[in-house]
PDB file of C-alpha atoms in Angstrom:
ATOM      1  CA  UNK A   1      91.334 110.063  87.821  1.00  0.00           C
ATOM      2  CA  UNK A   2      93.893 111.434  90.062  1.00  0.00           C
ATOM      3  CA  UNK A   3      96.659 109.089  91.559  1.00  0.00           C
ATOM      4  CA  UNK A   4      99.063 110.769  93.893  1.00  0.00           C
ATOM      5  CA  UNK A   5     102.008 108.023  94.608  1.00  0.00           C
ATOM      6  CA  UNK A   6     105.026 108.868  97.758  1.00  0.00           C
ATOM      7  CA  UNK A   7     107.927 106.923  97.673  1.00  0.00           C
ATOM      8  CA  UNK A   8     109.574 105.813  99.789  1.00  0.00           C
ATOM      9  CA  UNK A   9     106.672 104.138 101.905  1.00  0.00           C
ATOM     10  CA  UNK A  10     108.817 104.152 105.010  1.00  0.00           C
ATOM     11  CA  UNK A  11     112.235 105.934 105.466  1.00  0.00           C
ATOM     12  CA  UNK A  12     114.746 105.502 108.590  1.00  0.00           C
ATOM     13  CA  UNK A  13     117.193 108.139 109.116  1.00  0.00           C
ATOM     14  CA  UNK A  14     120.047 108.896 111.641  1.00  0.00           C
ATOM     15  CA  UNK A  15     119.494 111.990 113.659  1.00  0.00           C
ATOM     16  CA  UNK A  16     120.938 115.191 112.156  1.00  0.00           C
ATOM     17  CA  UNK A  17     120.183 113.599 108.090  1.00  0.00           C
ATOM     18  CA  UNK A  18     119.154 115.973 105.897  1.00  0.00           C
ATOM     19  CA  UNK A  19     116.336 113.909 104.010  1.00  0.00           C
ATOM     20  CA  UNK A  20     113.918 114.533 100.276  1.00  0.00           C
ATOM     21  CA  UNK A  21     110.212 112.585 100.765  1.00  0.00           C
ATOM     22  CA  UNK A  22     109.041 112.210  97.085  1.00  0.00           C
ATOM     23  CA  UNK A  23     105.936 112.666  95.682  1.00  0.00           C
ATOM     24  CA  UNK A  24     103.915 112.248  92.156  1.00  0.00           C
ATOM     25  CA  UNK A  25     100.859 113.003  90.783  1.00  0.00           C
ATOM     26  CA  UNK A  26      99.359 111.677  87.566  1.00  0.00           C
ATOM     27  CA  UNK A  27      97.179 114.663  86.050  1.00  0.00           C
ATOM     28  CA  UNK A  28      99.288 118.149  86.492  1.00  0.00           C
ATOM     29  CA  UNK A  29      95.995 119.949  85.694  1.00  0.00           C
ATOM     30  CA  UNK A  30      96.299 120.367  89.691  1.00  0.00           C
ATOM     31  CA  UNK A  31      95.103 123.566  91.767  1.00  0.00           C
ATOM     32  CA  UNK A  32      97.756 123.058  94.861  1.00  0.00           C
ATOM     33  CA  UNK A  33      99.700 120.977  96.453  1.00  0.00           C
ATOM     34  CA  UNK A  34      99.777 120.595 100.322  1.00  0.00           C
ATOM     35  CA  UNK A  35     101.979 118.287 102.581  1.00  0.00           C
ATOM     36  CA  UNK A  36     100.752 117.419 105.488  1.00  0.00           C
ATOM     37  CA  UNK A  37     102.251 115.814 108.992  1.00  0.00           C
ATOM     38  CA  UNK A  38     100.264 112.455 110.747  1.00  0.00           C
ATOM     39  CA  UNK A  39     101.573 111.397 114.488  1.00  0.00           C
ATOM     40  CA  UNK A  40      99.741 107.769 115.183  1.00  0.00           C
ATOM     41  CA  UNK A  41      96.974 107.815 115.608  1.00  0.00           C
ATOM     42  CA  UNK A  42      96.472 111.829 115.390  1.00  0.00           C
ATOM     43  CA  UNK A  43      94.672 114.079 112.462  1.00  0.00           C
ATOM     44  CA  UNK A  44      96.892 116.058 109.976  1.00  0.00           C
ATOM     45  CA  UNK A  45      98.499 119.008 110.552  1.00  0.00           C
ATOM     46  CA  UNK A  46      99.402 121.413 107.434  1.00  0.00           C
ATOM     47  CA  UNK A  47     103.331 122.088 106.934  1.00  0.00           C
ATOM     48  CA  UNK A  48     103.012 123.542 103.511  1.00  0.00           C
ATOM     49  CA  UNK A  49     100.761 124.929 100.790  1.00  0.00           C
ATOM     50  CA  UNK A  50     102.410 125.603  97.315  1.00  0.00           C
ATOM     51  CA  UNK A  51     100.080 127.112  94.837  1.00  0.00           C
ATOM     52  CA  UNK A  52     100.402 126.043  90.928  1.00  0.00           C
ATOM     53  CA  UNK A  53     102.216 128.808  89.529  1.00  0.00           C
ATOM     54  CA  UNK A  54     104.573 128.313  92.455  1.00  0.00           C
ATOM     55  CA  UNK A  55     108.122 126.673  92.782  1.00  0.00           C
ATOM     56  CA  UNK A  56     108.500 126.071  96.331  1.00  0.00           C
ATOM     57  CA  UNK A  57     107.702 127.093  99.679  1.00  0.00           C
ATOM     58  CA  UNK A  58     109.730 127.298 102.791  1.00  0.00           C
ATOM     59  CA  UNK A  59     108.808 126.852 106.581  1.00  0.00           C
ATOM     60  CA  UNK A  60     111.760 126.561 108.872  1.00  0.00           C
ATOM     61  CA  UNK A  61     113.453 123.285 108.117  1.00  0.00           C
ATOM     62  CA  UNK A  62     111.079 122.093 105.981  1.00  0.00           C
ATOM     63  CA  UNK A  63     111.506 123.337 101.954  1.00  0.00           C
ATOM     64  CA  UNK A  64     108.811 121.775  99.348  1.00  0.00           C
ATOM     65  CA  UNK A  65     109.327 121.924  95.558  1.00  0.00           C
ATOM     66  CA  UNK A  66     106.678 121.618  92.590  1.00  0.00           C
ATOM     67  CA  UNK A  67     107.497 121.030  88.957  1.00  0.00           C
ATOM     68  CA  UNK A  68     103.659 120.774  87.779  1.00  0.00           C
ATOM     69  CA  UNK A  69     104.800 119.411  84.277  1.00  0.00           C
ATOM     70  CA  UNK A  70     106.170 116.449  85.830  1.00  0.00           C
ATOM     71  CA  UNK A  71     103.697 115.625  87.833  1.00  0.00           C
ATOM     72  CA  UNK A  72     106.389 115.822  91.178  1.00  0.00           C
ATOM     73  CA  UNK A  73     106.980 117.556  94.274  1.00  0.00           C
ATOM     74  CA  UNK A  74     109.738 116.731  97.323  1.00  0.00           C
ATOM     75  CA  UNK A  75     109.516 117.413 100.791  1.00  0.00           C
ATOM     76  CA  UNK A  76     113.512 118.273 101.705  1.00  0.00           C
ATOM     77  CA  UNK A  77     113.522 118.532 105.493  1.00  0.00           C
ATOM     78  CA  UNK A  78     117.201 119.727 106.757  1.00  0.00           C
ATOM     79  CA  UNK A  79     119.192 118.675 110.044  1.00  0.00           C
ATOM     80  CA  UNK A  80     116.425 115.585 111.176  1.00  0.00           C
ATOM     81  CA  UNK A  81     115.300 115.481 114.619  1.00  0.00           C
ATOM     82  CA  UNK A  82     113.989 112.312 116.540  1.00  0.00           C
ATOM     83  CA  UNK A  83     110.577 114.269 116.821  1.00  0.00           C
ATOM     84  CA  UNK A  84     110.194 114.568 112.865  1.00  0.00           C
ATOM     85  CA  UNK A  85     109.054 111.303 113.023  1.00  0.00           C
ATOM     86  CA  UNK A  86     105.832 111.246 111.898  1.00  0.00           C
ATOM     87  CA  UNK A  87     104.173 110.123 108.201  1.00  0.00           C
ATOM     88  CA  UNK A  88     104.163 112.530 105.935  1.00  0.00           C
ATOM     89  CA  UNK A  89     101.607 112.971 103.460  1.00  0.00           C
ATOM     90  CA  UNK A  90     101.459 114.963 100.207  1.00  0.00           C
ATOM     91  CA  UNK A  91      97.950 115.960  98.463  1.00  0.00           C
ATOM     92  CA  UNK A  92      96.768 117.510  95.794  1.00  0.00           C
ATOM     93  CA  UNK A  93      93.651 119.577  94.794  1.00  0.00           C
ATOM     94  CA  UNK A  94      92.233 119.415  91.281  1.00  0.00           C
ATOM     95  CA  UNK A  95      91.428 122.565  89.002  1.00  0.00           C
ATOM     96  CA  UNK A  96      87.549 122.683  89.589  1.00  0.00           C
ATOM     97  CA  UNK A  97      87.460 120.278  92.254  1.00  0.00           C
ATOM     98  CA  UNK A  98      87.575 120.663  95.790  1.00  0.00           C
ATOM     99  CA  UNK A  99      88.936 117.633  96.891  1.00  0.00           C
ATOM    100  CA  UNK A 100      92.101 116.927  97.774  1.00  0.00           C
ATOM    101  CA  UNK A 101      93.806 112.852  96.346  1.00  0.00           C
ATOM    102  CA  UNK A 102      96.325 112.059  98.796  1.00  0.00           C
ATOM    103  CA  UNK A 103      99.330 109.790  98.055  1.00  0.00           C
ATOM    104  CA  UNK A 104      99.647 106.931 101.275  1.00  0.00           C
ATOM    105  CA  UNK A 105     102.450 108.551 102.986  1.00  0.00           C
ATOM    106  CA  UNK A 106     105.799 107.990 103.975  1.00  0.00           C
ATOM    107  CA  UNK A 107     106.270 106.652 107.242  1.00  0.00           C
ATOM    108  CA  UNK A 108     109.607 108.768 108.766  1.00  0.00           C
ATOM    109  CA  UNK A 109     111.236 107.321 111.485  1.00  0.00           C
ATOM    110  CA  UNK A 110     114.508 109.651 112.412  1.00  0.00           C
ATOM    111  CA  UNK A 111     117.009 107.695 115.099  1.00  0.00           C
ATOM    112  CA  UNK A 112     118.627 109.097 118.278  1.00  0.00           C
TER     113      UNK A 112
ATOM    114  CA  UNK B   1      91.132 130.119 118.155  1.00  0.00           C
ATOM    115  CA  UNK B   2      91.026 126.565 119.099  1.00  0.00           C
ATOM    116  CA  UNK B   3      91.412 124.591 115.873  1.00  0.00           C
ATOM    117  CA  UNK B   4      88.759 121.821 113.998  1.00  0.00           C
ATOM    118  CA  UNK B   5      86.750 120.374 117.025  1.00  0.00           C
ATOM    119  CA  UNK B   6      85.697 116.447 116.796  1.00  0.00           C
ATOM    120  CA  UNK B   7      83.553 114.310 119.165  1.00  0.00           C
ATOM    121  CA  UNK B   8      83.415 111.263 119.869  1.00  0.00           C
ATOM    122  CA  UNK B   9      87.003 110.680 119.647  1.00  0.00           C
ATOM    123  CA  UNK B  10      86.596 107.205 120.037  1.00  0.00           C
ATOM    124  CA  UNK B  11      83.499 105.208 118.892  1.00  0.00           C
ATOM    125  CA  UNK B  12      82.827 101.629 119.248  1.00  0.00           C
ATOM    126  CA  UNK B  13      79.255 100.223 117.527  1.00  0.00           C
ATOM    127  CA  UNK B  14      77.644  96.997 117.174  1.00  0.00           C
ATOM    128  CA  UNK B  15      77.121  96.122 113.482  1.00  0.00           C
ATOM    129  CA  UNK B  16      73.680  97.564 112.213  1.00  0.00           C
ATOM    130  CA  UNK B  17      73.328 101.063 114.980  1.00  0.00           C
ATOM    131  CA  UNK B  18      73.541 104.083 113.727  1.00  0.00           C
ATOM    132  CA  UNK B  19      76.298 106.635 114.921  1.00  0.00           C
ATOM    133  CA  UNK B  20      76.657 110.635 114.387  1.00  0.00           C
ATOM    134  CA  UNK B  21      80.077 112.659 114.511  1.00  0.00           C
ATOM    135  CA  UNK B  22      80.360 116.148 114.686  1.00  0.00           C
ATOM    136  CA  UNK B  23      82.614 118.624 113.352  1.00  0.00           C
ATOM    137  CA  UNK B  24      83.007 122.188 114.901  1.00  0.00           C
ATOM    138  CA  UNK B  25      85.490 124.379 112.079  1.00  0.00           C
ATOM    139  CA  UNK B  26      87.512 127.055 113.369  1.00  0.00           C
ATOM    140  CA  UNK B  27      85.521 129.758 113.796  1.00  0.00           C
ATOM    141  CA  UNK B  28      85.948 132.480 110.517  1.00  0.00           C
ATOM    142  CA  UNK B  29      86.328 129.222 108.077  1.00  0.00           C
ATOM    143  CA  UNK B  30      82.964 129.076 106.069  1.00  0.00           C
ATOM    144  CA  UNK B  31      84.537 125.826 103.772  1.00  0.00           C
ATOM    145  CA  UNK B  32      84.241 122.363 105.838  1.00  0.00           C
ATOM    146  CA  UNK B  33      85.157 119.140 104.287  1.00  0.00           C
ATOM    147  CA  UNK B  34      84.847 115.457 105.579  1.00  0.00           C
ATOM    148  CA  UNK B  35      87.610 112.325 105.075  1.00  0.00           C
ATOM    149  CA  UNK B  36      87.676 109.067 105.670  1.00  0.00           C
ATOM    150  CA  UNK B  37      91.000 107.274 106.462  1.00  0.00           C
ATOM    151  CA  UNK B  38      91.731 103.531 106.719  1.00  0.00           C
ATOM    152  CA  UNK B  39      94.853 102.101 108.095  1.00  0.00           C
ATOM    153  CA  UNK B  40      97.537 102.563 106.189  1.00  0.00           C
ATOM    154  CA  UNK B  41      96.128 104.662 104.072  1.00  0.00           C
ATOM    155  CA  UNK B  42      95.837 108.190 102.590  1.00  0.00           C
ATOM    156  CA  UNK B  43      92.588 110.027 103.604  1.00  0.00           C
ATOM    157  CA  UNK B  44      89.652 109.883 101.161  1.00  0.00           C
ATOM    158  CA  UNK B  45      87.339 112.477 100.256  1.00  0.00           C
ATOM    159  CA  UNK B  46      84.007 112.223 101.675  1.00  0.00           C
ATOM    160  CA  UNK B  47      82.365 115.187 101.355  1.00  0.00           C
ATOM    161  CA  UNK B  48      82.239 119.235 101.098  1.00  0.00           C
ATOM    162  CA  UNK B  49      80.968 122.306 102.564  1.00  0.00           C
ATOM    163  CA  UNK B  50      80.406 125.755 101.778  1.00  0.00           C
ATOM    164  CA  UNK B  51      78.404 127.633 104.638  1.00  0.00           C
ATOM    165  CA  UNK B  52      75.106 125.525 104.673  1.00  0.00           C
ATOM    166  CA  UNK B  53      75.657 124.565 101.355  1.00  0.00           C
ATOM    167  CA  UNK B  54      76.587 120.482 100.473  1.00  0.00           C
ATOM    168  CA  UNK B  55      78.512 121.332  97.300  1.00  0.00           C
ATOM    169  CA  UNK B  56      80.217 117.849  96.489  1.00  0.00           C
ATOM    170  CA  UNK B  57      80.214 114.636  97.459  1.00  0.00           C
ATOM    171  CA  UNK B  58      81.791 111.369  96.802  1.00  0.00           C
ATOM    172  CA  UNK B  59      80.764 108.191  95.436  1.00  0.00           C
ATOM    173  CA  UNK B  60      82.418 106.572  98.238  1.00  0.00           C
ATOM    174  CA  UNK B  61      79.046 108.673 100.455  1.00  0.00           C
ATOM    175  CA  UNK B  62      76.641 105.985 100.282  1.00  0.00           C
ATOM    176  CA  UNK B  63      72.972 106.331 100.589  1.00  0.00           C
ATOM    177  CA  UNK B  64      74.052 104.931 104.524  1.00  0.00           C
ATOM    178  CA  UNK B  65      75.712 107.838 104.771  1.00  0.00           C
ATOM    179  CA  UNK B  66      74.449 111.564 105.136  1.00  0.00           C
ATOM    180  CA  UNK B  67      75.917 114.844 106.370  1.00  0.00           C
ATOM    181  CA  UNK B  68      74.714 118.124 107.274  1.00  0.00           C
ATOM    182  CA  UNK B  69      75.682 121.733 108.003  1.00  0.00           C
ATOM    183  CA  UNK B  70      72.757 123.751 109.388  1.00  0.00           C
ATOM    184  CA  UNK B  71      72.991 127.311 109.635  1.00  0.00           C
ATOM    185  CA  UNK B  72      76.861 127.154 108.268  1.00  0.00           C
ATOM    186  CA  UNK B  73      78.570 126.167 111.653  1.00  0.00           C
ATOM    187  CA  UNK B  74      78.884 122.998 113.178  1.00  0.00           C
ATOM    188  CA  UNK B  75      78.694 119.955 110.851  1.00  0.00           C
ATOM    189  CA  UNK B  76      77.234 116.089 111.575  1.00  0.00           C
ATOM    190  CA  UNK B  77      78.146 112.957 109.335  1.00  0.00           C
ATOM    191  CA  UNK B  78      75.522 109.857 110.346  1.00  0.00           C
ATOM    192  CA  UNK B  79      75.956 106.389 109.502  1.00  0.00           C
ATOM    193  CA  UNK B  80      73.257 104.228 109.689  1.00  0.00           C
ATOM    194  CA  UNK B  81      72.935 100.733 109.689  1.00  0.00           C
ATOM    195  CA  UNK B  82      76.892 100.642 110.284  1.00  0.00           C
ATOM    196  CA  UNK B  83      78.704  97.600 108.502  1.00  0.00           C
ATOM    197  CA  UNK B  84      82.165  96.364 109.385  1.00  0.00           C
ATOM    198  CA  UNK B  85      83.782  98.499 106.812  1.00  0.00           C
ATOM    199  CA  UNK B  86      83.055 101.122 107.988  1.00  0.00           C
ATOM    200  CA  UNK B  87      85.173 101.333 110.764  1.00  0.00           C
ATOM    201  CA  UNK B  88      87.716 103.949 109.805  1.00  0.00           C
ATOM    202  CA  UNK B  89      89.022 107.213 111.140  1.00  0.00           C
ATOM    203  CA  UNK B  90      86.119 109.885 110.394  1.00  0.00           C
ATOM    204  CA  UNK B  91      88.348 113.547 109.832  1.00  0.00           C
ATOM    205  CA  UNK B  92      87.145 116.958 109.580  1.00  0.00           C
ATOM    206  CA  UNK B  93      89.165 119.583 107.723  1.00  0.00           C
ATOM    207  CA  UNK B  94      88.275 123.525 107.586  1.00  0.00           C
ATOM    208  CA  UNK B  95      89.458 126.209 105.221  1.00  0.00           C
ATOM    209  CA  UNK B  96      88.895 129.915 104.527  1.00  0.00           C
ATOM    210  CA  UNK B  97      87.694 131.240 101.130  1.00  0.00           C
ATOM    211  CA  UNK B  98      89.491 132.789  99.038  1.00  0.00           C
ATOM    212  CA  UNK B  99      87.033 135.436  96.976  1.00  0.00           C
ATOM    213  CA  UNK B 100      87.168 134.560  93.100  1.00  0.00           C
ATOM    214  CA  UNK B 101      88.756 131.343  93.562  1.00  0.00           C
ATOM    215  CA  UNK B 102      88.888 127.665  94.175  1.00  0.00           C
ATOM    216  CA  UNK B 103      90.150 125.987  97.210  1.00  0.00           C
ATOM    217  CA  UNK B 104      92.880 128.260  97.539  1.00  0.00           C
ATOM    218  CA  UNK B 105      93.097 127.764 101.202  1.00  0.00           C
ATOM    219  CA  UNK B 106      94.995 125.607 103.689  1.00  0.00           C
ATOM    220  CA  UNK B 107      93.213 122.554 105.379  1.00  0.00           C
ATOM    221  CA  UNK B 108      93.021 122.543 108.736  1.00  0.00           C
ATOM    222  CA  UNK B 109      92.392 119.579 110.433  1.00  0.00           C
ATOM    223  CA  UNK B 110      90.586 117.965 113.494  1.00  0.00           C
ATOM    224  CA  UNK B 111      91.937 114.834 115.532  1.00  0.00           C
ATOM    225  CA  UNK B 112      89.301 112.667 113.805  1.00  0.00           C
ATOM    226  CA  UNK B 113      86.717 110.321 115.204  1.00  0.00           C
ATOM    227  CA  UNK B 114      87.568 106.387 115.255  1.00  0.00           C
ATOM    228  CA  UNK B 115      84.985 104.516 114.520  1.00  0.00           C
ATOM    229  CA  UNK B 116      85.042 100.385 115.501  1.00  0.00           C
ATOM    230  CA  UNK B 117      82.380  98.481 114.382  1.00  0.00           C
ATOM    231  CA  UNK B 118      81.988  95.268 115.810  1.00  0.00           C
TER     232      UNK B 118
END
């Protein structure tokens, strides 16, 4: 069974940090990875899809990484603004499967 | 395009009533999929979609539990006979396919539905 695991669980920054959210997965026989953004109380909103056979991805100020035979991926998000704050989760989808495991998030809190 | 549509919002039940949800998809996305999501918690996988078609489900779906896509649009999930644990955030994701492969595409999801049982 899949377990997808992000560390830290919570993670409090000064604004303008540059900042890595971690994120493992116990079975790399996985189909994609996707992180996704949670405001309280809110639904998720996609930041960014990395395919198996890919390394990374890149949206802005956001840059994820995969290494599938270790089972990891980071979420590096550059120059932090107060209205990053958000938890961020990371999931991943199965070969076969069409489910997506998601880890428990990191909650992000970035300071004026 | 207006995104993954959810209503109720907000739902509060007395223990033992039934309660429906709905799910609109954006509009050209034939794959839906249903979560569940607990405080603190990642989302779990309830349930999934393709067109009319229930294609997998969870063991978490108990035989309370049922969900429907008529006609490949709009989707419902019902709970009946609602017990405290149920109460949870109810979300709705939607996706494109991908021909010749295998959830290929991004999730795209709704606000979700809160459900409070009391």
């Amino acid at each position: 069974k899949q377990e997808v695991t992000q560390i830290p669980a919570a993670l409090s920054v000064p604004e303008g940090e540059n900042l890595v959210l971690n994120c493992s997965f116990t079975d790399s026989a996985i189909y994609n990875l996707q992180w996704f953004r949670q405001d309280p109380g809110k639904g998720l909103t996609s930041l960014l899809l990395i395919q198996s056979s890919q390394r990374e991805q890149t949206s802005g100020r956001l840059n994820a990484s995969l290494d599938k035979s270790s089972g990891r991926s980071t979420l590096y998000i550059a120059a932090s603004q107060p209205g990053d704050s958000a938890t961020y989760l990371c999931a991943v989808s199965g070969a076969g499967s069409y489910q997506l495991t998601f880890g428990k998030g990191t909650k992000l809190s970035v300071i004026p | 395009d207006t995104g993954v549509s959810q209503n109720p919002r907000h739902k509060i039940t007395k223990r033992g009533q039934n309660v429906t949800f709905r799910c609109d998809p954006i509009s050209e996305h034939n794959r839906l999929y249903w979560y569940r999501q607990t405080l603190g918690q990642g989302p779990e996988f309830l349930t999934y979609f393709q067109n009319e078609a229930q294609l997998e489900k969870s063991r978490l779906l108990s035989d309370r539990f049922s969900a429907e896509r008529p006609k490949g649009s709009f989707s419902t999930l019902e709970i009946q006979r609602t017990e405290q644990g149920d109460s949870a955030m109810y979300l709705c994701a939607s996706s494109t396919r991908t021909s010749g492969a295998v959830n290929t595409g991004e999730l795209f999801f709704g606000e979700g539905s809160r459900l409070t049982v009391l």
